[in-house]
Coordinates of N, CA and C in Angstrom, one line a residue:
T1 N -31.5 -13.6 -22.8 CA -30.2 -13.5 -22.1 C -29.1 -13.7 -23.1
F2 N -28.0 -12.9 -23.0 CA -26.9 -13.0 -23.8 C -25.7 -13.3 -23.0
T3 N -24.9 -14.3 -23.3 CA -23.7 -14.7 -22.6 C -22.5 -14.2 -23.4
A4 N -21.8 -13.2 -22.8 CA -20.6 -12.6 -23.5 C -19.5 -13.6 -23.5
P5 N -18.5 -13.5 -24.4 CA -17.4 -14.3 -24.4 C -16.5 -14.0 -23.2
T6 N -15.6 -15.0 -22.9 CA -14.7 -14.8 -21.8 C -13.7 -13.7 -22.2
V7 N -13.4 -12.9 -21.2 CA -12.4 -11.8 -21.4 C -11.2 -12.1 -20.5
T8 N -10.0 -12.0 -21.0 CA -8.8 -12.2 -20.2 C -8.0 -10.9 -20.1
I9 N -7.6 -10.6 -18.9 CA -6.9 -9.4 -18.6 C -5.6 -9.8 -17.9
T10 N -4.5 -9.2 -18.4 CA -3.2 -9.5 -17.7 C -2.7 -8.3 -17.0
A11 N -2.4 -8.5 -15.7 CA -1.9 -7.4 -14.9 C -0.4 -7.2 -15.2
V12 N 0.0 -6.0 -15.2 CA 1.4 -5.7 -15.4 C 2.3 -6.3 -14.3
G13 N 3.3 -7.0 -14.7 CA 4.3 -7.5 -13.8 C 3.7 -8.6 -12.9
S14 N 2.6 -9.2 -13.3 CA 1.9 -10.3 -12.6 C 1.4 -9.8 -11.2
M15 N 1.3 -8.5 -11.0 CA 0.7 -8.0 -9.7 C -0.3 -7.0 -10.1
A16 N -1.3 -6.8 -9.2 CA -2.3 -5.8 -9.3 C -2.3 -5.0 -8.0
S17 N -2.5 -3.7 -8.1 CA -2.6 -2.8 -6.9 C -4.0 -3.1 -6.3
L18 N -3.9 -3.2 -4.9 CA -5.1 -3.4 -4.2 C -5.7 -2.0 -3.8
P19 N -7.1 -2.0 -3.8 CA -7.7 -0.7 -3.4 C -7.3 -0.4 -1.9
L20 N -6.9 0.9 -1.7 CA -6.6 1.3 -0.3 C -7.8 2.1 0.1
L21 N -8.5 1.6 1.2 CA -9.8 2.1 1.6 C -9.7 3.4 2.5
S22 N -8.6 3.5 3.2 CA -8.3 4.6 4.1 C -6.9 4.6 4.5
A23 N -6.5 5.7 5.1 CA -5.1 5.8 5.7 C -5.2 6.6 7.0
T24 N -4.4 6.1 7.9 CA -4.3 6.8 9.3 C -2.9 6.8 9.7
M25 N -2.5 7.9 10.3 CA -1.1 8.1 10.9 C -1.2 8.2 12.4
S26 N 0.0 8.0 13.0 CA 0.0 8.1 14.5 C -0.1 9.6 14.9
S27 N 0.2 10.5 14.0 CA 0.0 11.9 14.3 C 0.0 12.6 12.9
T28 N -0.4 13.9 12.9 CA -0.4 14.6 11.6 C 0.3 16.0 11.8
L29 N 1.1 16.4 10.9 CA 1.7 17.7 10.9 C 1.0 18.6 9.9
D30 N 0.4 19.7 10.4 CA -0.3 20.7 9.5 C -1.3 20.0 8.6
E31 N -1.2 20.4 7.3 CA -2.1 19.9 6.3 C -1.7 18.5 5.6
H32 N -0.6 17.9 6.1 CA -0.1 16.7 5.5 C -0.7 15.4 6.0
A33 N -2.0 15.3 5.8 CA -2.8 14.2 6.3 C -2.4 12.9 5.6
A34 N -2.8 11.8 6.3 CA -2.5 10.4 5.8 C -3.1 10.2 4.4
S35 N -4.2 10.7 4.2 CA -4.9 10.5 2.9 C -4.0 11.0 1.7
R36 N -3.1 11.9 1.9 CA -2.2 12.3 0.8 C -1.3 11.2 0.3
C37 N -1.1 10.2 1.2 CA -0.2 9.1 0.8 C -0.9 7.9 0.1
I38 N -2.2 8.1 -0.2 CA -3.0 7.1 -0.9 C -3.8 7.7 -2.0
D39 N -3.5 8.9 -2.4 CA -4.3 9.6 -3.4 C -3.8 9.4 -4.9
G40 N -2.8 8.6 -5.1 CA -2.3 8.3 -6.4 C -1.3 9.4 -7.0
S41 N -1.1 10.4 -6.2 CA -0.2 11.5 -6.7 C 1.2 11.3 -6.1
V42 N 2.2 11.4 -6.9 CA 3.6 11.2 -6.5 C 4.4 12.5 -6.8
V43 N 3.7 13.6 -6.9 CA 4.5 14.9 -7.1 C 5.3 15.2 -5.9
Y44 N 6.4 15.9 -6.0 CA 7.4 16.0 -5.0 C 6.9 16.8 -3.8
N45 N 5.9 17.7 -3.9 CA 5.5 18.6 -2.8 C 4.2 18.2 -2.2
K46 N 3.7 17.0 -2.5 CA 2.5 16.5 -1.9 C 2.8 15.2 -1.2
F47 N 2.7 15.2 0.2 CA 3.1 14.1 1.0 C 2.3 14.1 2.3
C48 N 2.4 12.9 3.0 CA 1.9 12.9 4.3 C 3.0 13.0 5.3
H49 N 2.7 13.5 6.5 CA 3.8 13.9 7.4 C 3.3 13.8 8.9
T50 N 4.1 13.0 9.7 CA 3.7 13.0 11.1 C 4.5 14.0 11.9
Q51 N 4.1 14.3 13.1 CA 4.9 15.1 14.0 C 6.1 14.2 14.5
E52 N 7.1 14.8 15.0 CA 8.2 14.1 15.6 C 7.7 13.3 16.8
S53 N 8.0 12.0 16.8 CA 7.6 11.2 17.9 C 8.4 9.9 18.0
S54 N 8.1 9.1 19.0 CA 8.6 7.7 19.0 C 7.8 6.8 18.2
N55 N 8.4 6.0 17.4 CA 7.7 4.9 16.6 C 6.5 5.4 15.8
P56 N 6.7 6.5 15.0 CA 5.6 7.0 14.1 C 5.2 5.9 13.1
W57 N 3.9 5.9 12.7 CA 3.5 4.9 11.7 C 2.4 5.5 10.8
L58 N 2.3 4.8 9.7 CA 1.2 5.1 8.7 C 0.6 3.7 8.4
S59 N -0.8 3.6 8.6 CA -1.5 2.4 8.2 C -2.5 2.7 7.1
V60 N -2.5 1.7 6.2 CA -3.5 1.8 5.1 C -4.4 0.6 5.2
E61 N -5.7 0.9 5.0 CA -6.7 -0.1 5.2 C -7.0 -0.8 3.8
L62 N -7.1 -2.1 3.8 CA -7.4 -2.9 2.7 C -8.7 -3.6 2.9
A63 N -9.2 -4.3 1.9 CA -10.4 -5.1 2.1 C -10.0 -6.2 3.2
P64 N -11.0 -6.6 4.0 CA -10.7 -7.6 5.0 C -10.0 -8.8 4.4
N65 N -9.0 -9.3 5.2 CA -8.2 -10.5 4.8 C -7.6 -10.5 3.4
S66 N -7.0 -9.4 3.0 CA -6.4 -9.3 1.7 C -5.1 -10.0 1.7
E67 N -4.7 -10.5 0.5 CA -3.4 -11.2 0.4 C -2.4 -10.1 -0.1
V68 N -1.4 -9.8 0.7 CA -0.4 -8.8 0.4 C 0.9 -9.5 -0.1
D69 N 1.2 -9.1 -1.4 CA 2.4 -9.7 -2.0 C 3.6 -8.7 -2.2
Y70 N 3.2 -7.4 -2.2 CA 4.3 -6.4 -2.2 C 3.8 -5.1 -1.7
V71 N 4.7 -4.2 -1.3 CA 4.4 -2.9 -0.9 C 5.4 -2.0 -1.6
R72 N 4.9 -0.9 -2.2 CA 5.8 0.1 -2.9 C 5.7 1.4 -2.2
I73 N 6.9 2.0 -1.9 CA 6.9 3.3 -1.2 C 7.6 4.3 -2.1
Y74 N 6.9 5.5 -2.2 CA 7.5 6.6 -2.9 C 8.0 7.6 -1.8
N75 N 9.3 7.6 -1.6 CA 9.8 8.5 -0.5 C 9.9 9.9 -1.0
R76 N 10.1 10.8 0.0 CA 10.2 12.3 -0.4 C 11.6 12.5 -1.0
H77 N 11.6 13.6 -1.8 CA 12.9 14.0 -2.5 C 13.8 14.7 -1.4
I78 N 13.1 15.5 -0.6 CA 13.8 16.3 0.4 C 13.7 15.5 1.8
Q79 N 14.7 15.4 2.5 CA 14.7 14.7 3.8 C 14.4 13.2 3.6
A80 N 14.8 12.6 2.5 CA 14.5 11.2 2.2 C 15.2 10.3 3.2
V81 N 16.3 10.7 3.8 CA 17.0 9.8 4.7 C 16.2 9.6 6.0
R82 N 15.1 10.4 6.3 CA 14.3 10.3 7.5 C 13.7 8.9 7.6
I83 N 13.4 8.3 6.5 CA 12.7 7.0 6.5 C 13.5 5.8 7.1
N84 N 14.8 6.0 7.2 CA 15.7 4.9 7.7 C 15.9 4.9 9.2
P85 N 15.9 3.7 9.7 CA 15.4 2.4 9.2 C 13.8 2.4 9.3
F86 N 13.2 1.4 8.6 CA 11.8 1.3 8.6 C 11.4 -0.2 8.6
Q87 N 10.1 -0.4 9.0 CA 9.6 -1.8 8.9 C 8.2 -1.7 8.3
I88 N 7.8 -2.8 7.6 CA 6.5 -2.9 7.0 C 5.8 -4.1 7.6
W89 N 4.6 -3.8 8.2 CA 3.8 -4.9 8.9 C 2.5 -5.1 8.2
V90 N 2.0 -6.3 8.2 CA 0.6 -6.6 7.7 C -0.1 -7.1 8.9
G91 N -1.3 -6.5 9.2 CA -2.0 -6.9 10.5 C -3.5 -6.8 10.4
A92 N -4.1 -6.9 11.5 CA -5.5 -6.9 11.6 C -6.2 -5.6 12.0
T93 N -5.4 -4.7 12.6 CA -6.0 -3.4 13.0 C -5.1 -2.2 12.6
V94 N -5.7 -1.0 12.6 CA -4.9 0.2 12.3 C -3.7 0.3 13.3
G95 N -2.5 0.6 12.8 CA -1.3 0.7 13.6 C -0.8 -0.6 14.1
D96 N -1.3 -1.7 13.7 CA -0.9 -3.0 14.1 C 0.5 -3.3 13.7
H97 N 1.4 -3.5 14.7 CA 2.8 -3.9 14.5 C 3.3 -4.6 15.7
D98 N 4.2 -5.5 15.4 CA 4.9 -6.3 16.5 C 3.9 -6.8 17.5
S99 N 2.8 -7.5 17.0 CA 1.8 -8.1 17.9 C 1.5 -9.5 17.4
N100 N 0.6 -10.2 18.2 CA 0.2 -11.5 17.7 C -0.8 -11.5 16.6
T101 N -1.2 -10.3 16.1 CA -2.1 -10.2 15.0 C -1.4 -9.5 13.8
S102 N -0.1 -9.4 13.8 CA 0.6 -8.8 12.7 C 1.9 -9.6 12.3
T103 N 2.3 -9.4 11.1 CA 3.4 -10.2 10.5 C 4.4 -9.2 9.9
L104 N 5.6 -9.2 10.2 CA 6.6 -8.4 9.6 C 6.8 -8.8 8.1
C105 N 6.8 -7.8 7.2 CA 7.0 -8.1 5.8 C 8.5 -8.0 5.6
G106 N 9.2 -9.1 5.5 CA 10.6 -9.1 5.4 C 11.3 -8.8 6.7
S107 N 12.2 -7.8 6.6 CA 13.0 -7.4 7.8 C 13.1 -5.9 7.9
E108 N 13.7 -5.4 8.9 CA 13.9 -3.9 9.0 C 14.8 -3.5 7.8
R109 N 14.5 -2.4 7.2 CA 15.1 -2.0 5.9 C 15.6 -0.5 6.0
T110 N 16.6 -0.2 5.1 CA 17.1 1.1 4.9 C 17.2 1.3 3.4
V111 N 17.1 2.6 3.0 CA 17.2 2.9 1.5 C 18.1 4.0 1.2
G112 N 18.9 4.5 2.1 CA 19.8 5.6 1.9 C 19.0 6.9 1.8
N113 N 19.5 7.9 1.0 CA 18.9 9.2 0.8 C 18.3 9.3 -0.6
D114 N 17.3 8.4 -0.9 CA 16.8 8.2 -2.2 C 15.3 8.3 -2.2
P115 N 14.7 9.0 -3.2 CA 13.2 9.1 -3.2 C 12.5 7.9 -3.7
G116 N 13.2 6.9 -4.3 CA 12.5 5.7 -4.8 C 11.8 6.0 -6.1
P117 N 10.8 5.1 -6.4 CA 10.1 4.2 -5.5 C 10.8 2.9 -5.2
F118 N 10.5 2.3 -4.1 CA 11.1 1.1 -3.7 C 9.9 0.1 -3.5
G119 N 10.2 -1.2 -4.0 CA 9.2 -2.2 -3.9 C 9.7 -3.3 -3.0
Y120 N 8.9 -3.9 -2.1 CA 9.3 -4.9 -1.2 C 8.3 -6.1 -1.2
P121 N 8.8 -7.3 -1.4 CA 7.9 -8.5 -1.4 C 7.4 -8.8 0.0
C122 N 6.2 -9.3 0.0 CA 5.6 -9.6 1.3 C 5.2 -11.1 1.4
N123 N 5.3 -11.8 0.3 CA 5.0 -13.3 0.2 C 3.7 -13.7 0.7
S124 N 2.6 -13.1 0.2 CA 1.2 -13.5 0.4 C 0.8 -13.5 1.9
I125 N 1.2 -12.4 2.6 CA 0.8 -12.3 4.0 C -0.7 -11.8 4.0
I126 N -1.6 -12.4 4.8 CA -3.0 -12.1 4.8 C -3.2 -11.0 6.0
G127 N -3.9 -10.0 5.6 CA -4.3 -8.9 6.6 C -5.2 -7.9 6.1
T128 N -5.6 -7.0 6.9 CA -6.5 -5.9 6.6 C -5.9 -4.6 6.6
Y129 N -4.7 -4.4 7.3 CA -4.0 -3.2 7.3 C -2.5 -3.5 7.0
V130 N -1.9 -2.5 6.2 CA -0.4 -2.5 6.0 C 0.1 -1.3 6.8
T131 N 1.0 -1.5 7.7 CA 1.6 -0.4 8.5 C 3.1 -0.2 8.2
L132 N 3.4 1.0 7.8 CA 4.8 1.5 7.7 C 5.2 2.1 9.1
L133 N 6.2 1.5 9.7 CA 6.7 1.9 11.0 C 8.1 2.4 11.0
L134 N 8.4 3.5 11.6 CA 9.7 4.0 11.8 C 10.1 3.8 13.3
P135 N 10.8 2.7 13.6 CA 11.1 2.4 15.0 C 12.1 3.4 15.5
G136 N 12.0 3.7 16.8 CA 12.9 4.6 17.5 C 12.3 5.9 18.0
D137 N 13.1 6.6 18.7 CA 12.7 7.9 19.3 C 13.1 9.0 18.3
N138 N 12.3 10.1 18.5 CA 12.6 11.4 17.7 C 12.6 11.1 16.2
R139 N 11.5 10.4 15.7 CA 11.4 10.1 14.3 C 10.3 10.9 13.6
I140 N 10.4 11.1 12.3 CA 9.4 11.8 11.5 C 9.1 10.9 10.3
L141 N 7.9 10.6 10.1 CA 7.5 9.8 8.9 C 6.9 10.8 7.9
N142 N 7.5 10.8 6.7 CA 7.0 11.7 5.6 C 7.3 11.1 4.3
I143 N 6.3 10.5 3.6 CA 6.5 9.9 2.3 C 5.5 10.5 1.4
R144 N 5.7 10.3 0.0 CA 4.8 10.8 -1.0 C 3.6 9.8 -1.2
E145 N 3.9 8.5 -1.2 CA 2.8 7.6 -1.6 C 3.2 6.2 -1.2
I146 N 2.1 5.4 -0.9 CA 2.3 4.0 -0.6 C 1.3 3.2 -1.4
E147 N 1.8 2.1 -2.0 CA 0.9 1.2 -2.8 C 1.0 -0.2 -2.3
V148 N 0.0 -1.0 -2.3 CA 0.0 -2.4 -1.9 C -0.5 -3.2 -3.1
G149 N 0.1 -4.3 -3.3 CA -0.3 -5.2 -4.4 C -0.4 -6.6 -4.1
S150 N -1.0 -7.4 -5.0 CA -1.3 -8.8 -4.8 C -1.4 -9.5 -6.1
T151 N -1.0 -10.8 -6.1 CA -1.3 -11.6 -7.3 C -2.7 -12.2 -7.2
D152 N -3.3 -12.1 -6.0 CA -4.7 -12.6 -5.8 C -5.6 -11.4 -6.0
V153 N -5.8 -11.0 -7.3 CA -6.5 -9.7 -7.6 C -8.0 -9.8 -7.4
V154 N -8.5 -11.0 -7.4 CA -9.9 -11.2 -7.2 C -10.2 -12.2 -6.2
S155 N -10.9 -11.8 -5.1 CA -11.0 -12.7 -4.0 C -11.9 -13.9 -4.3
S156 N -12.7 -13.8 -5.4 CA -13.6 -14.9 -5.8 C -12.8 -16.1 -6.4
G157 N -11.5 -16.0 -6.6 CA -10.7 -17.1 -7.1 C -10.6 -17.0 -8.6
A158 N -11.1 -16.0 -9.3 CA -10.9 -15.9 -10.8 C -9.5 -15.7 -11.2
S159 N -8.7 -15.2 -10.3 CA -7.3 -15.0 -10.6 C -6.5 -16.3 -10.7
T160 N -5.7 -16.4 -11.7 CA -4.9 -17.6 -11.8 C -3.6 -17.6 -11.0
G161 N -3.3 -16.4 -10.5 CA -2.0 -16.2 -9.7 C -0.8 -15.9 -10.6
D162 N -1.0 -16.0 -11.9 CA 0.1 -15.6 -12.8 C -0.1 -14.2 -13.4
G163 N -1.1 -13.5 -12.9 CA -1.4 -12.2 -13.5 C -2.5 -12.2 -14.5
T164 N -3.1 -13.3 -14.8 CA -4.2 -13.4 -15.7 C -5.5 -13.5 -15.0
L165 N -6.4 -12.7 -15.3 CA -7.7 -12.7 -14.7 C -8.7 -13.0 -15.8
T166 N -9.6 -14.0 -15.6 CA -10.6 -14.4 -16.5 C -11.9 -14.0 -16.0
L167 N -12.7 -13.3 -16.8 CA -14.0 -12.8 -16.4 C -15.0 -13.4 -17.4
S168 N -16.1 -13.8 -16.8 CA -17.3 -14.2 -17.6 C -18.5 -13.5 -17.0
F169 N -19.4 -13.1 -17.9 CA -20.5 -12.4 -17.4 C -21.7 -12.6 -18.4
T170 N -22.9 -12.3 -17.8 CA -24.2 -12.5 -18.6 C -24.9 -11.2 -18.6
L171 N -25.4 -10.7 -19.7 CA -26.2 -9.5 -19.8 C -27.6 -9.9 -20.0
S172 N -28.5 -9.4 -19.1 CA -29.9 -9.6 -19.1 C -30.6 -8.5 -19.7
G173 N -31.8 -8.7 -20.2 CA -32.7 -7.6 -20.7 C -32.4 -7.2 -22.2
I174 N -31.5 -8.0 -22.9 CA -31.2 -7.7 -24.3 C -32.2 -8.5 -25.1
P175 N -33.0 -7.9 -26.0 CA -33.9 -8.7 -26.8 C -33.2 -9.7 -27.6
D176 N -33.8 -10.9 -27.8 CA -33.2 -11.9 -28.6 C -33.6 -11.6 -30.0
S177 N -32.7 -11.5 -30.9 CA -33.0 -11.1 -32.3 C -33.5 -12.3 -33.1
G178 N -33.5 -13.5 -32.5 CA -34.0 -14.7 -33.2 C -33.0 -15.3 -34.0
T179 N -31.8 -14.9 -34.1 CA -30.8 -15.5 -34.9 C -29.8 -16.4 -34.1

């Protein structure tokens, strides 16, 4: 058995992106599925898009009981003003907002007619879904990408909270050279 030295990794800006397991929208327009908003692409013509409706939303699934410290939104270049106003919720189920199992991340927000990206602190809210909600009637949700981040990048507690992650591991099956 060989025990490797400790490796230290520093996350940029003391935050690390959380894996987004799936995405769901309240409705879908044509080929603009929710999965387009979590595919890592921020090109101007690739986006998710709901049909016009009351209170449209986009939910992204995280690992159960994730700590959410920030949400970053890449708005569309065209029709960017459609996002205003919006709310970000962290909750227990898909589409969860304004319930006893969800918490509003900050307050209702507006961004003007700007494609962003925009980052919003969520102050360590625990949840399994992050939901972007456009409150009101006759609304259309269409963004390029959403990212969710945390300072608690490893649920095992190896994260120090300051962006430093310490890993220790053991390799088995390596012959001992006798030295």
